[in-house]
Amino acid sequence: MERVICLVIGYVFGLFQTAYFYGKAHGIDIRQHGSGNAGTTNTLRVLGTKAGLIVLAGDCLKCMAAVWIVRLTFGRTHPEIIYLLCLYTGAGAILGHNYPFYMNFRGGKGIAATAGLILSFHPYFIVMGVVLFFGTFFTTHLVSLGSLLVYAGFVIQMIVCGQSGLFGGLSQAQLIELYVLSILLAGLAYWKHRENIVRLLQGNERKTYLSKKNKKEEET
């Protein structure tokens, strides 16, 4: 029952579509511009760096807030499975972000929400996430590649940390549940990025810059 509650809490928080609301405040539906994705990267390309950073912060914070509430709610009553409950909460937030019911289930790809999950899950996960994403981004300027590598690293680190005893009170069965849920989230991310993966393999994935170069590329 606690797992379902955490999923619902996460989903409700995930419904706050920062890109959509920010776009509406500036007179556009972000889903009608650029890639059509209601997320950080498309917002950055369409509305600029400031807008992209605001959307990134909003989508991170909504997942972090959901996890924080779950920690407050279940931290004392179910401390032995709190990491599992936090992951269910993050999964709910990602699903709410990707598939908001009031937007005909057309949301984003869940990467910024995943960043919020990583930031709030355990400090050990932050360093790898930051290194993988920003190392890839500033080297290649490919957001999709950085995002996919972060998820691969997330799954690997989850299994390594779990088997090393980092998650304390979880039984082996619960650890396997944790791993399966992590793999499912990674699978969802790769599915949402399936077109990006094709372009990456073909060598024509669009690059993203924290400057006006995005707009110049659109015009050429």
mmCIF file of C-alpha atoms in Angstrom, residues 135-219:
data_model
loop_
_atom_site.group_PDB
_atom_site.id
_atom_site.type_symbol
_atom_site.label_atom_id
_atom_site.label_comp_id
_atom_site.label_asym_id
_atom_site.label_seq_id
_atom_site.Cartn_x
_atom_site.Cartn_y
_atom_site.Cartn_z
ATOM 1 C CA GLY A 135 31.026 15.901 -18.844
ATOM 2 C CA THR A 136 29.138 14.621 -21.882
ATOM 3 C CA PHE A 137 27.259 17.868 -22.508
ATOM 4 C CA PHE A 138 30.240 20.204 -22.414
ATOM 5 C CA THR A 139 32.271 17.774 -24.522
ATOM 6 C CA THR A 140 29.687 16.962 -27.185
ATOM 7 C CA HIS A 141 26.778 19.407 -26.587
ATOM 8 C CA LEU A 142 24.453 16.421 -26.976
ATOM 9 C CA VAL A 143 21.824 16.567 -24.227
ATOM 10 C CA SER A 144 20.278 13.256 -25.249
ATOM 11 C CA LEU A 145 23.575 11.387 -25.026
ATOM 12 C CA GLY A 146 24.280 12.831 -21.587
ATOM 13 C CA SER A 147 20.800 11.900 -20.411
ATOM 14 C CA LEU A 148 21.093 8.313 -21.637
ATOM 15 C CA LEU A 149 24.512 7.894 -20.032
ATOM 16 C CA VAL A 150 23.166 9.217 -16.735
ATOM 17 C CA TYR A 151 20.467 6.545 -16.738
ATOM 18 C CA ALA A 152 22.942 3.804 -17.554
ATOM 19 C CA GLY A 153 25.146 5.007 -14.707
ATOM 20 C CA PHE A 154 22.144 5.274 -12.394
ATOM 21 C CA VAL A 155 21.194 1.624 -12.899
ATOM 22 C CA ILE A 156 24.762 0.398 -12.507
ATOM 23 C CA GLN A 157 25.339 2.460 -9.378
ATOM 24 C CA MET A 158 22.014 1.355 -7.913
ATOM 25 C CA ILE A 159 23.005 -2.297 -8.216
ATOM 26 C CA VAL A 160 26.567 -1.755 -6.973
ATOM 27 C CA CYS A 161 25.443 0.322 -3.977
ATOM 28 C CA GLY A 162 22.622 -2.086 -3.182
ATOM 29 C CA GLN A 163 24.870 -5.123 -3.165
ATOM 30 C CA SER A 164 27.415 -3.187 -1.092
ATOM 31 C CA GLY A 165 24.878 -2.673 1.678
ATOM 32 C CA LEU A 166 24.358 1.066 1.220
ATOM 33 C CA PHE A 167 20.578 0.725 1.504
ATOM 34 C CA GLY A 168 20.742 -0.915 4.897
ATOM 35 C CA GLY A 169 17.458 -2.519 5.876
ATOM 36 C CA LEU A 170 16.345 -3.716 2.448
ATOM 37 C CA SER A 171 16.125 -7.485 2.042
ATOM 38 C CA GLN A 172 17.549 -9.116 -1.074
ATOM 39 C CA ALA A 173 14.038 -9.404 -2.525
ATOM 40 C CA GLN A 174 13.453 -5.700 -1.910
ATOM 41 C CA LEU A 175 16.831 -4.868 -3.447
ATOM 42 C CA ILE A 176 15.847 -6.792 -6.566
ATOM 43 C CA GLU A 177 12.608 -4.788 -6.609
ATOM 44 C CA LEU A 178 14.713 -1.622 -6.388
ATOM 45 C CA TYR A 179 16.893 -2.770 -9.301
ATOM 46 C CA VAL A 180 13.925 -3.767 -11.462
ATOM 47 C CA LEU A 181 12.243 -0.411 -10.898
ATOM 48 C CA SER A 182 15.485 1.382 -11.796
ATOM 49 C CA ILE A 183 15.792 -0.669 -14.987
ATOM 50 C CA LEU A 184 12.163 0.067 -15.895
ATOM 51 C CA LEU A 185 12.753 3.799 -15.456
ATOM 52 C CA ALA A 186 15.849 3.563 -17.632
ATOM 53 C CA GLY A 187 13.858 1.613 -20.218
ATOM 54 C CA LEU A 188 11.199 4.336 -20.227
ATOM 55 C CA ALA A 189 13.856 7.024 -20.712
ATOM 56 C CA TYR A 190 15.423 5.134 -23.608
ATOM 57 C CA TRP A 191 11.972 4.623 -25.149
ATOM 58 C CA LYS A 192 11.189 8.343 -24.872
ATOM 59 C CA HIS A 193 14.554 9.039 -26.529
ATOM 60 C CA ARG A 194 14.171 6.440 -29.282
ATOM 61 C CA GLU A 195 14.195 9.079 -32.046
ATOM 62 C CA ASN A 196 17.232 10.723 -30.473
ATOM 63 C CA ILE A 197 18.994 7.365 -30.382
ATOM 64 C CA VAL A 198 18.388 6.888 -34.113
ATOM 65 C CA ARG A 199 19.805 10.349 -34.824
ATOM 66 C CA LEU A 200 22.787 9.673 -32.558
ATOM 67 C CA LEU A 201 23.546 6.475 -34.458
ATOM 68 C CA GLN A 202 23.206 8.328 -37.754
ATOM 69 C CA GLY A 203 25.434 11.151 -36.519
ATOM 70 C CA ASN A 204 22.875 13.914 -37.049
ATOM 71 C CA GLU A 205 21.547 14.541 -33.543
ATOM 72 C CA ARG A 206 21.064 18.258 -32.937
ATOM 73 C CA LYS A 207 23.456 19.923 -30.521
ATOM 74 C CA THR A 208 22.421 22.308 -27.771
ATOM 75 C CA TYR A 209 24.328 25.347 -26.565
ATOM 76 C CA LEU A 210 23.885 27.692 -23.626
ATOM 77 C CA SER A 211 23.936 30.628 -26.013
ATOM 78 C CA LYS A 212 22.169 32.143 -29.024
ATOM 79 C CA LYS A 213 23.873 29.552 -31.185
ATOM 80 C CA ASN A 214 20.718 27.385 -30.884
ATOM 81 C CA LYS A 215 18.693 30.023 -32.684
ATOM 82 C CA LYS A 216 21.380 30.529 -35.331
ATOM 83 C CA GLU A 217 21.338 26.800 -36.068
ATOM 84 C CA GLU A 218 17.563 26.898 -36.532
ATOM 85 C CA GLU A 219 17.879 29.688 -39.066
#
